[in-house]
Amino acid sequence: MVDQVIVQWYQVVSTMCGRSTYMTRQAQRPMPFRILRRTFPRGEAVGLHAHKESQVIFAASGTLQVYTASGRWFVPPQLALWMPAGIPHRVDMLSDTELRMIYWHPSALQKWRRKGH
């Protein structure tokens, strides 16, 4: 179910970003973002790091906490957190967690902004 929602969301957002491609065509055209799926056991942490892309951190299951210099955010199952590009952050798994991370290419966000979305 979660994967189907991500595919549908991907298609809508890809079209909004000026792309009419689908996940099955990834090798043919550059995509505005990439999706990473990972599972983590309770107690595992991803140390302080930053990305050049903006990121959506979606907890498909489990619970996590994200820390930055300006605060911390609790992310329960089926919710997501937007992490802007370049912001150092740390992620702690408070339970067994299945994540979907969506990394937005900077040019896709700029193009999306120019379209007025």
Tab-separated table of N, CA and C in Angstrom:
chain	number	residue	atom	x	y	z
A	1	MET	N	0.822	-1.196	0.000
A	1	MET	CA	0.000	0.000	0.000
A	1	MET	C	0.867	1.261	0.000
A	2	VAL	N	1.853	1.332	0.912
A	2	VAL	CA	2.710	2.509	0.985
A	2	VAL	C	3.456	2.703	-0.328
A	3	ASP	N	3.980	1.610	-0.897
A	3	ASP	CA	4.701	1.720	-2.163
A	3	ASP	C	3.799	2.216	-3.286
A	4	GLN	N	2.528	1.798	-3.302
A	4	GLN	CA	1.585	2.276	-4.320
A	4	GLN	C	1.342	3.774	-4.180
A	5	VAL	N	1.221	4.235	-2.947
A	5	VAL	CA	1.034	5.673	-2.707
A	5	VAL	C	2.258	6.439	-3.190
A	6	ILE	N	3.459	5.926	-2.915
A	6	ILE	CA	4.685	6.602	-3.351
A	6	ILE	C	4.753	6.653	-4.872
A	7	VAL	N	4.380	5.562	-5.559
A	7	VAL	CA	4.386	5.561	-7.028
A	7	VAL	C	3.414	6.603	-7.561
A	8	GLN	N	2.198	6.663	-7.002
A	8	GLN	CA	1.218	7.660	-7.456
A	8	GLN	C	1.723	9.074	-7.193
A	9	TRP	N	2.275	9.309	-6.017
A	9	TRP	CA	2.812	10.621	-5.667
A	9	TRP	C	3.946	10.972	-6.605
A	10	TYR	N	4.798	10.001	-6.877
A	10	TYR	CA	5.927	10.192	-7.789
A	10	TYR	C	5.440	10.656	-9.160
A	11	GLN	N	4.403	10.022	-9.678
A	11	GLN	CA	3.881	10.376	-10.992
A	11	GLN	C	3.321	11.792	-11.010
A	12	VAL	N	2.594	12.167	-9.982
A	12	VAL	CA	2.034	13.519	-9.900
A	12	VAL	C	3.145	14.556	-9.809
A	13	VAL	N	4.086	14.346	-8.905
A	13	VAL	CA	5.151	15.323	-8.703
A	13	VAL	C	6.069	15.387	-9.912
A	14	SER	N	6.358	14.251	-10.538
A	14	SER	CA	7.197	14.252	-11.735
A	14	SER	C	6.569	15.102	-12.827
A	15	THR	N	5.266	14.988	-12.994
A	15	THR	CA	4.561	15.792	-13.987
A	15	THR	C	4.627	17.272	-13.616
A	16	MET	N	4.465	17.590	-12.319
A	16	MET	CA	4.538	18.978	-11.873
A	16	MET	C	5.929	19.563	-12.101
A	17	CYS	N	6.946	18.721	-12.057
A	17	CYS	CA	8.322	19.174	-12.254
A	17	CYS	C	8.711	19.179	-13.725
A	18	GLY	N	7.755	18.956	-14.608
A	18	GLY	CA	8.057	18.982	-16.035
A	18	GLY	C	8.507	17.641	-16.580
A	19	ARG	N	8.293	16.587	-15.842
A	19	ARG	CA	8.660	15.248	-16.294
A	19	ARG	C	7.385	14.434	-16.442
A	20	SER	N	7.287	13.676	-17.486
A	20	SER	CA	6.148	12.776	-17.641
A	20	SER	C	6.624	11.331	-17.581
A	21	THR	N	7.745	11.103	-16.943
A	21	THR	CA	8.311	9.763	-16.864
A	21	THR	C	7.785	9.031	-15.642
A	22	TYR	N	7.889	7.740	-15.660
A	22	TYR	CA	7.456	6.898	-14.561
A	22	TYR	C	8.651	6.123	-14.040
A	23	MET	N	8.480	5.492	-12.894
A	23	MET	CA	9.584	4.789	-12.254
A	23	MET	C	10.208	3.725	-13.156
A	24	THR	N	9.430	3.103	-14.019
A	24	THR	CA	9.961	2.054	-14.891
A	24	THR	C	10.864	2.621	-15.974
A	25	ARG	N	10.881	3.929	-16.144
A	25	ARG	CA	11.706	4.565	-17.176
A	25	ARG	C	12.909	5.286	-16.594
A	26	GLN	N	13.279	4.989	-15.371
A	26	GLN	CA	14.350	5.722	-14.716
A	26	GLN	C	15.646	5.708	-15.503
A	27	ALA	N	15.969	4.620	-16.140
A	27	ALA	CA	17.233	4.538	-16.869
A	27	ALA	C	17.223	5.389	-18.135
A	28	GLN	N	16.047	5.727	-18.635
A	28	GLN	CA	15.942	6.460	-19.891
A	28	GLN	C	16.053	7.968	-19.717
A	29	ARG	N	15.567	8.515	-18.622
A	29	ARG	CA	15.544	9.964	-18.409
A	29	ARG	C	15.979	10.293	-16.987
A	30	PRO	N	16.615	11.437	-16.817
A	30	PRO	CA	16.958	11.835	-15.451
A	30	PRO	C	15.691	12.138	-14.658
A	31	MET	N	15.662	11.706	-13.423
A	31	MET	CA	14.483	11.894	-12.595
A	31	MET	C	14.704	13.069	-11.639
A	32	PRO	N	13.623	13.742	-11.220
A	32	PRO	CA	13.773	14.881	-10.320
A	32	PRO	C	14.127	14.470	-8.894
A	33	PHE	N	13.973	13.193	-8.569
A	33	PHE	CA	14.340	12.728	-7.240
A	33	PHE	C	14.616	11.244	-7.270
A	34	ARG	N	15.195	10.761	-6.178
A	34	ARG	CA	15.441	9.327	-6.033
A	34	ARG	C	14.877	8.867	-4.698
A	35	ILE	N	14.467	7.617	-4.644
A	35	ILE	CA	13.857	7.060	-3.448
A	35	ILE	C	14.755	5.953	-2.918
A	36	LEU	N	15.007	5.994	-1.630
A	36	LEU	CA	15.792	4.969	-0.959
A	36	LEU	C	14.923	4.340	0.121
A	37	ARG	N	14.940	3.027	0.194
A	37	ARG	CA	14.143	2.294	1.179
A	37	ARG	C	15.115	1.541	2.087
A	38	ARG	N	14.969	1.758	3.410
A	38	ARG	CA	15.862	1.086	4.369
A	38	ARG	C	15.101	0.704	5.622
A	39	THR	N	15.572	-0.354	6.254
A	39	THR	CA	15.027	-0.744	7.557
A	39	THR	C	16.154	-0.652	8.589
A	40	PHE	N	15.760	-0.284	9.799
A	40	PHE	CA	16.713	-0.122	10.892
A	40	PHE	C	16.143	-0.781	12.141
A	41	PRO	N	16.988	-1.434	12.931
A	41	PRO	CA	16.513	-1.975	14.210
A	41	PRO	C	16.415	-0.867	15.260
A	42	ARG	N	15.615	-1.120	16.265
A	42	ARG	CA	15.482	-0.184	17.394
A	42	ARG	C	16.865	0.101	17.978
A	43	GLY	N	17.116	1.367	18.268
A	43	GLY	CA	18.374	1.766	18.888
A	43	GLY	C	19.463	2.162	17.904
A	44	GLU	N	19.279	1.844	16.630
A	44	GLU	CA	20.297	2.244	15.652
A	44	GLU	C	20.173	3.739	15.376
A	45	ALA	N	21.291	4.343	14.996
A	45	ALA	CA	21.309	5.780	14.708
A	45	ALA	C	22.085	6.030	13.425
A	46	VAL	N	21.697	7.077	12.738
A	46	VAL	CA	22.459	7.579	11.601
A	46	VAL	C	23.085	8.870	12.097
A	47	GLY	N	24.402	8.867	12.229
A	47	GLY	CA	25.120	9.995	12.814
A	47	GLY	C	24.934	11.293	12.054
A	48	LEU	N	25.431	12.347	12.643
A	48	LEU	CA	25.308	13.688	12.079
A	48	LEU	C	25.844	13.723	10.651
A	49	HIS	N	25.015	14.209	9.732
A	49	HIS	CA	25.369	14.294	8.314
A	49	HIS	C	24.468	15.328	7.649
A	50	ALA	N	24.772	15.670	6.418
A	50	ALA	CA	23.955	16.601	5.627
A	50	ALA	C	23.964	16.113	4.184
A	51	HIS	N	22.986	16.558	3.408
A	51	HIS	CA	22.862	16.170	2.007
A	51	HIS	C	22.856	17.416	1.137
A	52	LYS	N	23.331	17.289	-0.090
A	52	LYS	CA	23.220	18.416	-1.020
A	52	LYS	C	21.813	18.502	-1.607
A	53	GLU	N	21.033	17.407	-1.452
A	53	GLU	CA	19.635	17.423	-1.889
A	53	GLU	C	18.734	17.656	-0.684
A	54	SER	N	17.548	18.209	-0.938
A	54	SER	CA	16.522	18.244	0.103
A	54	SER	C	15.987	16.826	0.252
A	55	GLN	N	15.415	16.533	1.399
A	55	GLN	CA	15.028	15.162	1.679
A	55	GLN	C	13.686	15.101	2.397
A	56	VAL	N	12.860	14.124	2.029
A	56	VAL	CA	11.676	13.765	2.787
A	56	VAL	C	12.012	12.454	3.481
A	57	ILE	N	11.855	12.423	4.800
A	57	ILE	CA	12.093	11.221	5.579
A	57	ILE	C	10.720	10.703	6.008
A	58	PHE	N	10.292	9.574	5.441
A	58	PHE	CA	8.965	9.011	5.680
A	58	PHE	C	9.092	7.729	6.488
A	59	ALA	N	8.417	7.665	7.616
A	59	ALA	CA	8.410	6.463	8.452
A	59	ALA	C	7.255	5.576	8.012
A	60	ALA	N	7.548	4.599	7.150
A	60	ALA	CA	6.510	3.666	6.712
A	60	ALA	C	6.005	2.854	7.897
A	61	SER	N	6.924	2.485	8.787
A	61	SER	CA	6.571	1.844	10.050
A	61	SER	C	7.659	2.186	11.056
A	62	GLY	N	7.300	2.106	12.314
A	62	GLY	CA	8.262	2.444	13.347
A	62	GLY	C	8.280	3.933	13.648
A	63	THR	N	9.139	4.287	14.586
A	63	THR	CA	9.208	5.665	15.062
A	63	THR	C	10.666	6.097	15.129
A	64	LEU	N	10.901	7.341	14.741
A	64	LEU	CA	12.254	7.873	14.786
A	64	LEU	C	12.239	9.288	15.314
A	65	GLN	N	13.428	9.770	15.645
A	65	GLN	CA	13.584	11.150	16.088
A	65	GLN	C	14.737	11.746	15.311
A	66	VAL	N	14.519	12.961	14.789
A	66	VAL	CA	15.519	13.662	13.989
A	66	VAL	C	15.973	14.885	14.767
A	67	TYR	N	17.291	15.061	14.839
A	67	TYR	CA	17.898	16.168	15.585
A	67	TYR	C	18.649	17.086	14.620
A	68	THR	N	18.508	18.390	14.815
A	68	THR	CA	19.317	19.406	14.130
A	68	THR	C	19.786	20.396	15.198
A	69	ALA	N	20.582	21.360	14.785
A	69	ALA	CA	21.043	22.389	15.728
A	69	ALA	C	19.880	23.226	16.251
A	70	SER	N	18.783	23.304	15.508
A	70	SER	CA	17.667	24.155	15.920
A	70	SER	C	16.536	23.406	16.613
A	71	GLY	N	16.637	22.086	16.766
A	71	GLY	CA	15.585	21.364	17.474
A	71	GLY	C	15.588	19.887	17.168
A	72	ARG	N	14.524	19.232	17.651
A	72	ARG	CA	14.356	17.811	17.359
A	72	ARG	C	12.902	17.548	17.015
A	73	TRP	N	12.695	16.533	16.176
A	73	TRP	CA	11.375	16.212	15.676
A	73	TRP	C	11.118	14.727	15.835
A	74	PHE	N	9.964	14.411	16.368
A	74	PHE	CA	9.492	13.054	16.559
A	74	PHE	C	8.696	12.680	15.313
A	75	VAL	N	9.019	11.551	14.678
A	75	VAL	CA	8.337	11.139	13.444
A	75	VAL	C	7.700	9.761	13.680
A	76	PRO	N	6.386	9.728	13.952
A	76	PRO	CA	5.699	8.454	14.157
A	76	PRO	C	5.380	7.774	12.818
A	77	PRO	N	4.875	6.549	12.871
A	77	PRO	CA	4.565	5.819	11.633
A	77	PRO	C	3.582	6.573	10.747
A	78	GLN	N	3.806	6.464	9.450
A	78	GLN	CA	2.954	7.036	8.400
A	78	GLN	C	3.043	8.554	8.303
A	79	LEU	N	4.032	9.159	8.942
A	79	LEU	CA	4.253	10.593	8.802
A	79	LEU	C	5.648	10.830	8.249
A	80	ALA	N	5.890	12.054	7.810
A	80	ALA	CA	7.167	12.377	7.179
A	80	ALA	C	7.702	13.703	7.700
A	81	LEU	N	8.982	13.909	7.436
A	81	LEU	CA	9.664	15.138	7.821
A	81	LEU	C	10.410	15.669	6.612
A	82	TRP	N	10.319	16.966	6.365
A	82	TRP	CA	11.060	17.630	5.290
A	82	TRP	C	12.377	18.127	5.871
A	83	MET	N	13.492	17.720	5.239
A	83	MET	CA	14.816	18.170	5.666
A	83	MET	C	15.432	18.965	4.522
A	84	PRO	N	15.559	20.279	4.672
A	84	PRO	CA	16.160	21.086	3.605
A	84	PRO	C	17.609	20.681	3.325
A	85	ALA	N	18.057	20.938	2.140
A	85	ALA	CA	19.437	20.631	1.741
A	85	ALA	C	20.425	21.371	2.638
A	86	GLY	N	21.532	20.701	2.935
A	86	GLY	CA	22.626	21.325	3.664
A	86	GLY	C	22.469	21.423	5.168
A	87	ILE	N	21.360	20.959	5.727
A	87	ILE	CA	21.134	21.045	7.170
A	87	ILE	C	21.717	19.792	7.840
A	88	PRO	N	22.727	19.947	8.696
A	88	PRO	CA	23.238	18.776	9.410
A	88	PRO	C	22.157	18.202	10.326
A	89	HIS	N	21.995	16.888	10.289
A	89	HIS	CA	20.987	16.231	11.105
A	89	HIS	C	21.439	14.826	11.501
A	90	ARG	N	20.839	14.336	12.581
A	90	ARG	CA	21.076	12.987	13.085
A	90	ARG	C	19.721	12.309	13.235
A	91	VAL	N	19.673	11.001	12.998
A	91	VAL	CA	18.415	10.264	13.090
A	91	VAL	C	18.593	9.098	14.058
A	92	ASP	N	17.719	9.004	15.059
A	92	ASP	CA	17.723	7.901	16.017
A	92	ASP	C	16.449	7.081	15.837
A	93	MET	N	16.588	5.757	15.763
A	93	MET	CA	15.435	4.866	15.636
A	93	MET	C	14.943	4.512	17.039
A	94	LEU	N	13.706	4.874	17.339
A	94	LEU	CA	13.128	4.607	18.648
A	94	LEU	C	12.448	3.240	18.696
A	95	SER	N	12.247	2.638	17.532
A	95	SER	CA	11.699	1.288	17.416
A	95	SER	C	12.211	0.712	16.101
A	96	ASP	N	11.927	-0.559	15.834
A	96	ASP	CA	12.252	-1.100	14.514
A	96	ASP	C	11.544	-0.211	13.501
A	97	THR	N	12.263	0.255	12.508
A	97	THR	CA	11.744	1.293	11.618
A	97	THR	C	12.004	0.955	10.163
A	98	GLU	N	11.004	1.166	9.341
A	98	GLU	CA	11.160	1.057	7.885
A	98	GLU	C	10.979	2.454	7.308
A	99	LEU	N	12.015	2.936	6.643
A	99	LEU	CA	12.008	4.306	6.122
A	99	LEU	C	11.963	4.325	4.605
A	100	ARG	N	11.374	5.389	4.080
A	100	ARG	CA	11.507	5.775	2.682
A	100	ARG	C	12.112	7.164	2.705
A	101	MET	N	13.248	7.330	2.076
A	101	MET	CA	13.871	8.640	1.976
A	101	MET	C	13.760	9.080	0.524
A	102	ILE	N	13.266	10.270	0.328
A	102	ILE	CA	13.109	10.815	-1.012
A	102	ILE	C	14.036	12.013	-1.106
A	103	TYR	N	15.017	11.909	-1.977
A	103	TYR	CA	16.023	12.962	-2.150
A	103	TYR	C	15.686	13.756	-3.407
A	104	TRP	N	15.417	15.052	-3.240
A	104	TRP	CA	15.040	15.936	-4.344
A	104	TRP	C	16.268	16.585	-4.943
A	105	HIS	N	16.465	16.425	-6.224
A	105	HIS	CA	17.578	17.076	-6.914
A	105	HIS	C	17.356	18.589	-6.853
A	106	PRO	N	18.386	19.374	-6.516
A	106	PRO	CA	18.211	20.833	-6.386
A	106	PRO	C	17.592	21.494	-7.620
A	107	SER	N	17.939	21.047	-8.814
A	107	SER	CA	17.383	21.670	-10.024
A	107	SER	C	15.888	21.405	-10.151
A	108	ALA	N	15.409	20.267	-9.651
A	108	ALA	CA	13.976	19.971	-9.705
A	108	ALA	C	13.199	20.935	-8.820
A	109	LEU	N	13.733	21.223	-7.635
A	109	LEU	CA	13.053	22.162	-6.746
A	109	LEU	C	13.042	23.571	-7.327
A	110	GLN	N	14.147	23.978	-7.951
A	110	GLN	CA	14.190	25.300	-8.567
A	110	GLN	C	13.179	25.396	-9.703
A	111	LYS	N	13.089	24.358	-10.509
A	111	LYS	CA	12.136	24.350	-11.619
A	111	LYS	C	10.704	24.374	-11.094
A	112	TRP	N	10.440	23.633	-10.032
A	112	TRP	CA	9.124	23.585	-9.433
A	112	TRP	C	8.746	24.960	-8.895
A	113	ARG	N	9.685	25.659	-8.230
A	113	ARG	CA	9.428	27.000	-7.711
A	113	ARG	C	9.102	27.977	-8.830
A	114	ARG	N	9.847	27.880	-9.942
A	114	ARG	CA	9.615	28.793	-11.067
A	114	ARG	C	8.231	28.621	-11.664
A	115	LYS	N	7.668	27.415	-11.554
A	115	LYS	CA	6.325	27.169	-12.100
A	115	LYS	C	5.243	27.693	-11.171
A	116	GLY	N	5.636	28.139	-9.971
A	116	GLY	CA	4.677	28.744	-9.062
A	116	GLY	C	3.945	27.757	-8.177
A	117	HIS	N	4.494	26.576	-7.976
A	117	HIS	CA	3.859	25.577	-7.117
A	117	HIS	C	4.282	25.763	-5.690
